[in-house]
Tab-separated table of N, CA, C and O in Angstrom:
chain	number	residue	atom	x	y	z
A	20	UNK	N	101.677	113.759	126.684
A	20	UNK	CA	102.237	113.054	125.549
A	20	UNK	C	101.392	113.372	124.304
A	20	UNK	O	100.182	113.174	124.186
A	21	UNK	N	102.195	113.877	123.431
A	21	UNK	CA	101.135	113.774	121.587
A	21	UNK	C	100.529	112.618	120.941
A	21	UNK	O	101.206	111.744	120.399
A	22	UNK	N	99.252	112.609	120.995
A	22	UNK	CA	98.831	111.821	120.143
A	22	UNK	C	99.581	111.688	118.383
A	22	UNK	O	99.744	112.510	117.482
A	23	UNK	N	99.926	110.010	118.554
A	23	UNK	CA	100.823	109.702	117.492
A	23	UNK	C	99.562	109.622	116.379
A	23	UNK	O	98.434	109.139	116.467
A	24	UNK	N	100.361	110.408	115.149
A	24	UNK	CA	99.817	110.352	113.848
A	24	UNK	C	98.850	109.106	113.315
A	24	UNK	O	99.199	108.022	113.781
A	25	UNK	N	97.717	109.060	112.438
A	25	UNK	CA	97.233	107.843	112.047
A	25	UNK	C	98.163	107.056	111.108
A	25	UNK	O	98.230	105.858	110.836
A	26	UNK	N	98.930	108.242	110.664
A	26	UNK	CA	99.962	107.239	108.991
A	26	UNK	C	100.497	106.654	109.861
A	26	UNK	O	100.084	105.497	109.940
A	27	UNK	N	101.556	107.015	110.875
A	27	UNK	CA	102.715	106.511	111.823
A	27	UNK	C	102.371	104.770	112.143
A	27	UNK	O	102.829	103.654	111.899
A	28	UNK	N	101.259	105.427	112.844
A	28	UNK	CA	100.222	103.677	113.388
A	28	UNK	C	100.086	102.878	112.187
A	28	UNK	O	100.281	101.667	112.298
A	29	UNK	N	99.826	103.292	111.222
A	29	UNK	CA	99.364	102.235	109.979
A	29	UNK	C	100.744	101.758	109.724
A	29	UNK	O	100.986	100.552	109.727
A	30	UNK	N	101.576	102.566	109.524
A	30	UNK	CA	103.097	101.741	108.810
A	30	UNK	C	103.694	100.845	110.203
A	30	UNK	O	104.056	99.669	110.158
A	31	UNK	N	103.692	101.841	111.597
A	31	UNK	CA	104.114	100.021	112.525
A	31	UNK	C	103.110	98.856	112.507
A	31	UNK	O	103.438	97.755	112.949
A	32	UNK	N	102.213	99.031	112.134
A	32	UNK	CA	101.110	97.818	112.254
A	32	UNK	C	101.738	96.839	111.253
A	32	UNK	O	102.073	95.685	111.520
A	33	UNK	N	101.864	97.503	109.965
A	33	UNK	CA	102.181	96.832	108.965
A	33	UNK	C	103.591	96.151	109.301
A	33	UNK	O	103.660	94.932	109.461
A	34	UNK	N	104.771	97.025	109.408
A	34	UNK	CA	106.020	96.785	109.718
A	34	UNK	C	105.924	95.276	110.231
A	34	UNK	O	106.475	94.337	109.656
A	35	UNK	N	105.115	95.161	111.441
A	35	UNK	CA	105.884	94.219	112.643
A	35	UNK	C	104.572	92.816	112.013
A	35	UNK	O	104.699	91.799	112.694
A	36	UNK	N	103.352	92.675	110.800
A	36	UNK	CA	103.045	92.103	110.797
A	36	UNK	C	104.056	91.362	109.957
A	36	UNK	O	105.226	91.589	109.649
A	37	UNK	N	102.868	90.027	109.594
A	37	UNK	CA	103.775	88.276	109.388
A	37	UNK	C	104.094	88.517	108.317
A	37	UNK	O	105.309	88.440	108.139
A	38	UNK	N	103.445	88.819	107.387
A	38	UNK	CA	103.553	89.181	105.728
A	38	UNK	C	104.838	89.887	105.694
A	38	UNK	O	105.842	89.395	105.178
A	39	UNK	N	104.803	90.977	106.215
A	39	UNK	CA	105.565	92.348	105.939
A	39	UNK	C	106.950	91.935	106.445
A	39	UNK	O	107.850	92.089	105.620
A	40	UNK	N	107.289	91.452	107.609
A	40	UNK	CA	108.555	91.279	108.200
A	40	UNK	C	109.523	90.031	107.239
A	40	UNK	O	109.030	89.025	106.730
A	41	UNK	N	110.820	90.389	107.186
A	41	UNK	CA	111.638	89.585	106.192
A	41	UNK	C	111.423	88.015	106.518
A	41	UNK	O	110.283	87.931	106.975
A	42	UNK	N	111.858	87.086	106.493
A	42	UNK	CA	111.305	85.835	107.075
A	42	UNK	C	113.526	85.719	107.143
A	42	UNK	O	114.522	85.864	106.434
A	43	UNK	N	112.984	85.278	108.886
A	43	UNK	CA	114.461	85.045	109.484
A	43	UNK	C	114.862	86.600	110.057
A	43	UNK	O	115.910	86.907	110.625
A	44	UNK	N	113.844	87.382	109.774
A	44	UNK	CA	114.640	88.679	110.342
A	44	UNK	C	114.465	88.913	111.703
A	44	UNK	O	114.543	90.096	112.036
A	45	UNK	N	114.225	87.999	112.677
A	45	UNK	CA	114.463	88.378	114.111
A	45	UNK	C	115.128	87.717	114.346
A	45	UNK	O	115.235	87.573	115.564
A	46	UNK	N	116.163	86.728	113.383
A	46	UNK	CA	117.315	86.109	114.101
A	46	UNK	C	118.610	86.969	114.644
A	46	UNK	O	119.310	87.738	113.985
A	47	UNK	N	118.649	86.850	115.117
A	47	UNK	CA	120.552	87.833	115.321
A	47	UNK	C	121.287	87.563	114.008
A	47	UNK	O	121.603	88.610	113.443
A	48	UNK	N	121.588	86.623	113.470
A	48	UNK	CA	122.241	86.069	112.087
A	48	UNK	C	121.668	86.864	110.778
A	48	UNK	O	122.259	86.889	109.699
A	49	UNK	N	120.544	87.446	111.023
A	49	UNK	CA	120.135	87.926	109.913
A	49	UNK	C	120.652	89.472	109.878
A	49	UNK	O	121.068	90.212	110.769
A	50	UNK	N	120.382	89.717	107.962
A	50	UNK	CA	120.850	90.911	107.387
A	50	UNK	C	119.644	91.819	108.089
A	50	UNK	O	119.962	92.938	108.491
A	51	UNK	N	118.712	91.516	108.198
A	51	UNK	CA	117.878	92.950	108.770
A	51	UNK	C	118.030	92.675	110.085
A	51	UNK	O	117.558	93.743	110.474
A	52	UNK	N	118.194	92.338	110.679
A	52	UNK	CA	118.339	92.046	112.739
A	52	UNK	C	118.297	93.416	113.019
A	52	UNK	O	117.259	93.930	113.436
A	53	UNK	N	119.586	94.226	112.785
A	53	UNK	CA	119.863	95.685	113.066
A	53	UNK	C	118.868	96.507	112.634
A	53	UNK	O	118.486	97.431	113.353
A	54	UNK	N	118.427	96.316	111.634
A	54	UNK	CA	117.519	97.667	111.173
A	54	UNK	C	116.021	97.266	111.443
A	54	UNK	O	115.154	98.128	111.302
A	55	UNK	N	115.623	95.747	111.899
A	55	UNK	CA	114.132	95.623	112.893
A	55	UNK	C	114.617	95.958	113.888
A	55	UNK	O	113.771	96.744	114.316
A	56	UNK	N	115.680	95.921	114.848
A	56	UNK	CA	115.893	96.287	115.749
A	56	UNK	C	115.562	98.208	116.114
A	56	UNK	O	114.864	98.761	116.964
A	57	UNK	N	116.128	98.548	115.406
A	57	UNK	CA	116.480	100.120	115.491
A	57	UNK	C	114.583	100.587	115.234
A	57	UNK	O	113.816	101.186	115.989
A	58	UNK	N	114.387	100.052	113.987
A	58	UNK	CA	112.704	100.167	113.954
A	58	UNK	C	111.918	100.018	114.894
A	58	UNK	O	111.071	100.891	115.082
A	59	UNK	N	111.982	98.793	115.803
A	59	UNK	CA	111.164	98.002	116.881
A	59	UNK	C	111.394	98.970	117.836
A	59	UNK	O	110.346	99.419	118.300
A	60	UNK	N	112.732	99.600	118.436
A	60	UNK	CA	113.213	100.540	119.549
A	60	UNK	C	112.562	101.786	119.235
A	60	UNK	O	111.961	102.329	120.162
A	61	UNK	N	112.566	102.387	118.022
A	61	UNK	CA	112.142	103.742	117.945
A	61	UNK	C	110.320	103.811	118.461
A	61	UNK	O	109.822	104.730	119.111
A	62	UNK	N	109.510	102.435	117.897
A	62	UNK	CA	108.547	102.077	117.840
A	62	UNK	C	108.515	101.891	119.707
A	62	UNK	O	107.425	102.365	120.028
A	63	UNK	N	108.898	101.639	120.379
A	63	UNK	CA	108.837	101.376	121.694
A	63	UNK	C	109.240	102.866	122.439
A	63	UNK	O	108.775	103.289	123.497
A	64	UNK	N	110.005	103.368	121.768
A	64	UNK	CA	110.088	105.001	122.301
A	64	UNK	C	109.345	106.031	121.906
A	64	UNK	O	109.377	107.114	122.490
A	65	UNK	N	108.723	105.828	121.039
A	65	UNK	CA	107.335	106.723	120.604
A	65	UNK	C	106.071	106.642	121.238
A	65	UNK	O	105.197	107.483	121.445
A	66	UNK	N	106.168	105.518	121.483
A	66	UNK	CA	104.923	104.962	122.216
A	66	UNK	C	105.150	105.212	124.167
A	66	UNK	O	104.209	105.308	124.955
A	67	UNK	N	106.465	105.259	124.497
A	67	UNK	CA	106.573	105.824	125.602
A	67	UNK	C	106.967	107.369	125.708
A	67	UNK	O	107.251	107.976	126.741
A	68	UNK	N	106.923	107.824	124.511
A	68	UNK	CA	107.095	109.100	125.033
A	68	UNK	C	108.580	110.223	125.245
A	68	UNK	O	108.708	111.306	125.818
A	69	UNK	N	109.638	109.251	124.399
A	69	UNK	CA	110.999	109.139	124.943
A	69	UNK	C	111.484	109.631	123.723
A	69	UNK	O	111.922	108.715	123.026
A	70	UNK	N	111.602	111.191	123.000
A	70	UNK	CA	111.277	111.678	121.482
A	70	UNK	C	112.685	111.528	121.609
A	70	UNK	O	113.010	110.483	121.046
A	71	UNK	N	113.727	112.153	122.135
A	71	UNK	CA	114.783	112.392	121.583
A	71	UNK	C	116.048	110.755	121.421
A	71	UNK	O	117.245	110.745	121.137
A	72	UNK	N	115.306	109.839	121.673
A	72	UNK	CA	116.051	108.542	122.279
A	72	UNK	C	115.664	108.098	120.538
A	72	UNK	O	116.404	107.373	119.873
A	73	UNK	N	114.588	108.600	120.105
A	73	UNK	CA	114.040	107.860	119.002
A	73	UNK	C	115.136	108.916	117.902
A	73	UNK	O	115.759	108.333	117.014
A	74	UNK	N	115.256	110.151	118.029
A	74	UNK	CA	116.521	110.647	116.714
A	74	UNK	C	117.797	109.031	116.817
A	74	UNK	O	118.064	108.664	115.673
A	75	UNK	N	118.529	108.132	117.945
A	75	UNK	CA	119.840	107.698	117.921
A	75	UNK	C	119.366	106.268	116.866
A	75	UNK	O	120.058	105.749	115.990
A	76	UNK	N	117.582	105.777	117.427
A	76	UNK	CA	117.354	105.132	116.689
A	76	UNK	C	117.146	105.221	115.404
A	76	UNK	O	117.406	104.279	114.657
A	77	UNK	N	116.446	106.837	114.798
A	77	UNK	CA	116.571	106.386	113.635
A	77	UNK	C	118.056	106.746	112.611
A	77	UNK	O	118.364	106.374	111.479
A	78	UNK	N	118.516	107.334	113.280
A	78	UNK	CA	120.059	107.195	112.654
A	78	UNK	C	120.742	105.370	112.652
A	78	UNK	O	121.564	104.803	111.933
A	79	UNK	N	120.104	105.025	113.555
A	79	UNK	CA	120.581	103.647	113.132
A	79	UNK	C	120.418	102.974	112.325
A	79	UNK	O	121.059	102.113	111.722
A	80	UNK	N	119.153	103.539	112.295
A	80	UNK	CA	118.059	102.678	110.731
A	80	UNK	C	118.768	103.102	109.515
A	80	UNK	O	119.184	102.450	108.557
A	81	UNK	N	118.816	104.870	109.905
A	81	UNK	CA	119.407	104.608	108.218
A	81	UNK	C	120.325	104.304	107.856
A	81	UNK	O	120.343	103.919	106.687
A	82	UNK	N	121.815	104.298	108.765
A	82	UNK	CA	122.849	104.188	108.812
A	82	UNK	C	122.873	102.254	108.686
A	82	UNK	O	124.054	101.907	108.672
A	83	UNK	N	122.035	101.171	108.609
A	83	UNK	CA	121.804	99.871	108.123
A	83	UNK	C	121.467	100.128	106.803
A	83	UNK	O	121.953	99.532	105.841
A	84	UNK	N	120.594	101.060	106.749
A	84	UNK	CA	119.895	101.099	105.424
A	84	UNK	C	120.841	101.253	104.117
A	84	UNK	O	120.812	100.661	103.038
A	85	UNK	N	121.859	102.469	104.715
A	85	UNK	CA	123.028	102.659	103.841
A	85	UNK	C	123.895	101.687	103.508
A	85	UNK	O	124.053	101.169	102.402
A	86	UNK	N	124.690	101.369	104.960
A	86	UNK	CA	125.789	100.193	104.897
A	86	UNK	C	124.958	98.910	104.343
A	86	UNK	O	125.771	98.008	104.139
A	87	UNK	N	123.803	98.550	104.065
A	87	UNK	CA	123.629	97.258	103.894
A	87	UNK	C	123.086	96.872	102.321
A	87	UNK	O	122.763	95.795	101.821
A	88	UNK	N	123.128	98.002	101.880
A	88	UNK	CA	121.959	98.378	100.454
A	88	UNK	C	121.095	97.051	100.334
A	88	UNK	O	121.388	95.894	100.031
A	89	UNK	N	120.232	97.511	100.597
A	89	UNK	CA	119.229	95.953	101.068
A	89	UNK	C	118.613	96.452	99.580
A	89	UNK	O	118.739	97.497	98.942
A	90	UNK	N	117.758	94.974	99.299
A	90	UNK	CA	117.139	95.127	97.746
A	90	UNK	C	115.831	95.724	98.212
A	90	UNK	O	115.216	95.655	99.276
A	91	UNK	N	115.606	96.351	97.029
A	91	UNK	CA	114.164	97.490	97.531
A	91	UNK	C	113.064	96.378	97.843
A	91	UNK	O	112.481	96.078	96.800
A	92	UNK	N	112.643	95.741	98.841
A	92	UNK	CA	111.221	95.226	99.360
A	92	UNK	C	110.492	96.008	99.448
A	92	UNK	O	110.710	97.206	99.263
A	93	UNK	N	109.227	95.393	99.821
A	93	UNK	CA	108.245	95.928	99.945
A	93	UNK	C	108.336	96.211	101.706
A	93	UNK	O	107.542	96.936	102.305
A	94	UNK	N	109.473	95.474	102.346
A	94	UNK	CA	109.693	96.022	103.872
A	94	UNK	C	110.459	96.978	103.986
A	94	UNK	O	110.382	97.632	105.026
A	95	UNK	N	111.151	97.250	103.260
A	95	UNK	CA	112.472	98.467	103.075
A	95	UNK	C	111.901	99.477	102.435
A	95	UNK	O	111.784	100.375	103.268
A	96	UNK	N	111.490	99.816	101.434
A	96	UNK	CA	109.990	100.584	101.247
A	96	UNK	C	109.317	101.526	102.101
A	96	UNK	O	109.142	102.741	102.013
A	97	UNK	N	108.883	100.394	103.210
A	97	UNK	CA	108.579	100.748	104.569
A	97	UNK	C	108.723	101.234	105.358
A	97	UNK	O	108.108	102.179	105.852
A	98	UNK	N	109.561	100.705	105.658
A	98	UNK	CA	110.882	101.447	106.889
A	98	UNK	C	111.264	102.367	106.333
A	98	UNK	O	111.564	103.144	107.240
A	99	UNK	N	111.565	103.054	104.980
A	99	UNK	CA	112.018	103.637	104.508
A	99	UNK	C	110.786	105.260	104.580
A	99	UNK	O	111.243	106.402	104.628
A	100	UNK	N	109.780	105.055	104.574
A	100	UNK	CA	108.479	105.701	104.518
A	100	UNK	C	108.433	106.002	105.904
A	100	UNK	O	108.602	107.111	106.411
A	101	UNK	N	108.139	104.702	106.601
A	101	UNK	CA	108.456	104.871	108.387
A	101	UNK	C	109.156	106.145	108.914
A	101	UNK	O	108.590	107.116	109.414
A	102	UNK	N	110.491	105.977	108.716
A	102	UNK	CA	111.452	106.764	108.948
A	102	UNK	C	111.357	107.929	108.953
A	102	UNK	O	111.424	108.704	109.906
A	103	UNK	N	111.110	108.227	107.317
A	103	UNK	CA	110.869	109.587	107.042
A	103	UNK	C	109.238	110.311	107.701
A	103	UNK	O	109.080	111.501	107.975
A	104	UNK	N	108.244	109.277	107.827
A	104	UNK	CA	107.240	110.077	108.435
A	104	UNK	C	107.630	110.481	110.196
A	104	UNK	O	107.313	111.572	110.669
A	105	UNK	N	108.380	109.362	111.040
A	105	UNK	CA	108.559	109.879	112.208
A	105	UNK	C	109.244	110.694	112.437
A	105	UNK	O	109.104	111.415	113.425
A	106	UNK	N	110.389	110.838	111.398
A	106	UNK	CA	111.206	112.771	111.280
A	106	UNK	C	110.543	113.388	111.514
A	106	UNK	O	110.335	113.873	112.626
A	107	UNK	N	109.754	113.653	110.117
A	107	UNK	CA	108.844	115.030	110.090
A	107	UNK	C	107.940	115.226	111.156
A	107	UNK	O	107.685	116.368	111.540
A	108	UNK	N	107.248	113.872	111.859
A	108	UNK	CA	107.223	114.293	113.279
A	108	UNK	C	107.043	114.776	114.479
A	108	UNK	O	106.257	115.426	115.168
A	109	UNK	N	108.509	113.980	114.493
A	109	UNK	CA	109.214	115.128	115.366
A	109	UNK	C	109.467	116.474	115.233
A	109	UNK	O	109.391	117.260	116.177
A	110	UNK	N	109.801	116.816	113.971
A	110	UNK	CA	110.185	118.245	114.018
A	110	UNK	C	109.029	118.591	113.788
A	110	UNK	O	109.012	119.659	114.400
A	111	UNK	N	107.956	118.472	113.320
A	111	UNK	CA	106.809	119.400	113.371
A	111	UNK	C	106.353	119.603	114.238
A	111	UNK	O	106.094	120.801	114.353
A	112	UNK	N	105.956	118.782	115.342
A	112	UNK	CA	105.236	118.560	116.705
A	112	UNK	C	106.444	119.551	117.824
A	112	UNK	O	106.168	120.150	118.864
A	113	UNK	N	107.761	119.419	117.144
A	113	UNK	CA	108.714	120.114	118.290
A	113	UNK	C	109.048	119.285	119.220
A	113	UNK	O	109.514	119.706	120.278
A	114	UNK	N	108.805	117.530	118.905
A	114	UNK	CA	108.937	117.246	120.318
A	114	UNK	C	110.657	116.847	120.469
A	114	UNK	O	110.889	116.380	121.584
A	115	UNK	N	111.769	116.932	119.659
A	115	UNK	CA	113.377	117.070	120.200
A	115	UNK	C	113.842	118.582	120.060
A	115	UNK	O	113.249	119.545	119.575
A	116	UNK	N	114.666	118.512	120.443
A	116	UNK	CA	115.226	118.990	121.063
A	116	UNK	C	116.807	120.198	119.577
A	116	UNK	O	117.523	119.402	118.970
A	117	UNK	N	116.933	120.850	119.432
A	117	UNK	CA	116.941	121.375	118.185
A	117	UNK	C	118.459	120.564	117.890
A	117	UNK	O	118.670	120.187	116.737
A	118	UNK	N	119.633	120.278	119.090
A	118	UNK	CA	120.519	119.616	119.022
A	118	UNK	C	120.367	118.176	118.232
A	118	UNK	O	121.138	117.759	117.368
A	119	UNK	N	118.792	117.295	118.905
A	119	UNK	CA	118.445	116.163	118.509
A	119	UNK	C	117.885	116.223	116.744
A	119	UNK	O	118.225	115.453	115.845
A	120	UNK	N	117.154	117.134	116.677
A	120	UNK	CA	116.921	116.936	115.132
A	120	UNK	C	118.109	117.101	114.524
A	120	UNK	O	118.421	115.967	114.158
A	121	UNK	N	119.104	117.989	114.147
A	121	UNK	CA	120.765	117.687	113.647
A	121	UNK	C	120.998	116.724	113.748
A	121	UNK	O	121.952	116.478	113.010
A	122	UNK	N	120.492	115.374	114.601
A	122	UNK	CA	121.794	114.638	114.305
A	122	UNK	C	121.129	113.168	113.407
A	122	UNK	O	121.896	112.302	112.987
């Protein structure tokens, strides 16, 4: 397994702390539910090792990110930074699959 990046680690640390997370956003009822969700999953598949499971998650993320135009936070920001650092990645490290980065 690749040792995950130091930026990567710093932005989930931040992500999932008290400050940083929306307040109400682990309810199901809430506007971010879906896109901590998709975050939290990719974050649980990186950490096991499971690269190409993490491309469906982050298409989910952005695909909330789009449909929901959330107001720029300082958590959306984030995730937004998140995202784009676990792309690059993946494709730098090689660890999907050339089908999986397309999508």
């Amino acid at each position: 397994m690749k040792t995950i990046d130091d930026n990567i680690w710093k932005l989930i640390l931040k992500l999932n702390s008290k400050d940083m997370l929306p307040v109400y956003g682990l309810r199901r009822n809430s506007s971010h539910y879906n896109l901590i969700t998709a975050i939290n999953h990719s974050i649980a598949l990186l950490v096991s090792g499971s690269y190409d499971g993490i491309v469906v998650m982050l298409n989910r993320a952005n695909k909330e990110l789009e449909a929901r135009d959330f107001e720029e936070t300082d958590y959306i920001r984030t995730c937004k930074e998140y995202l784009k650092l676990l792309k690059d990645y993946l494709v730098e490290n090689q660890l999907v699959g050339h089908n999986a980065q397309e999508q």
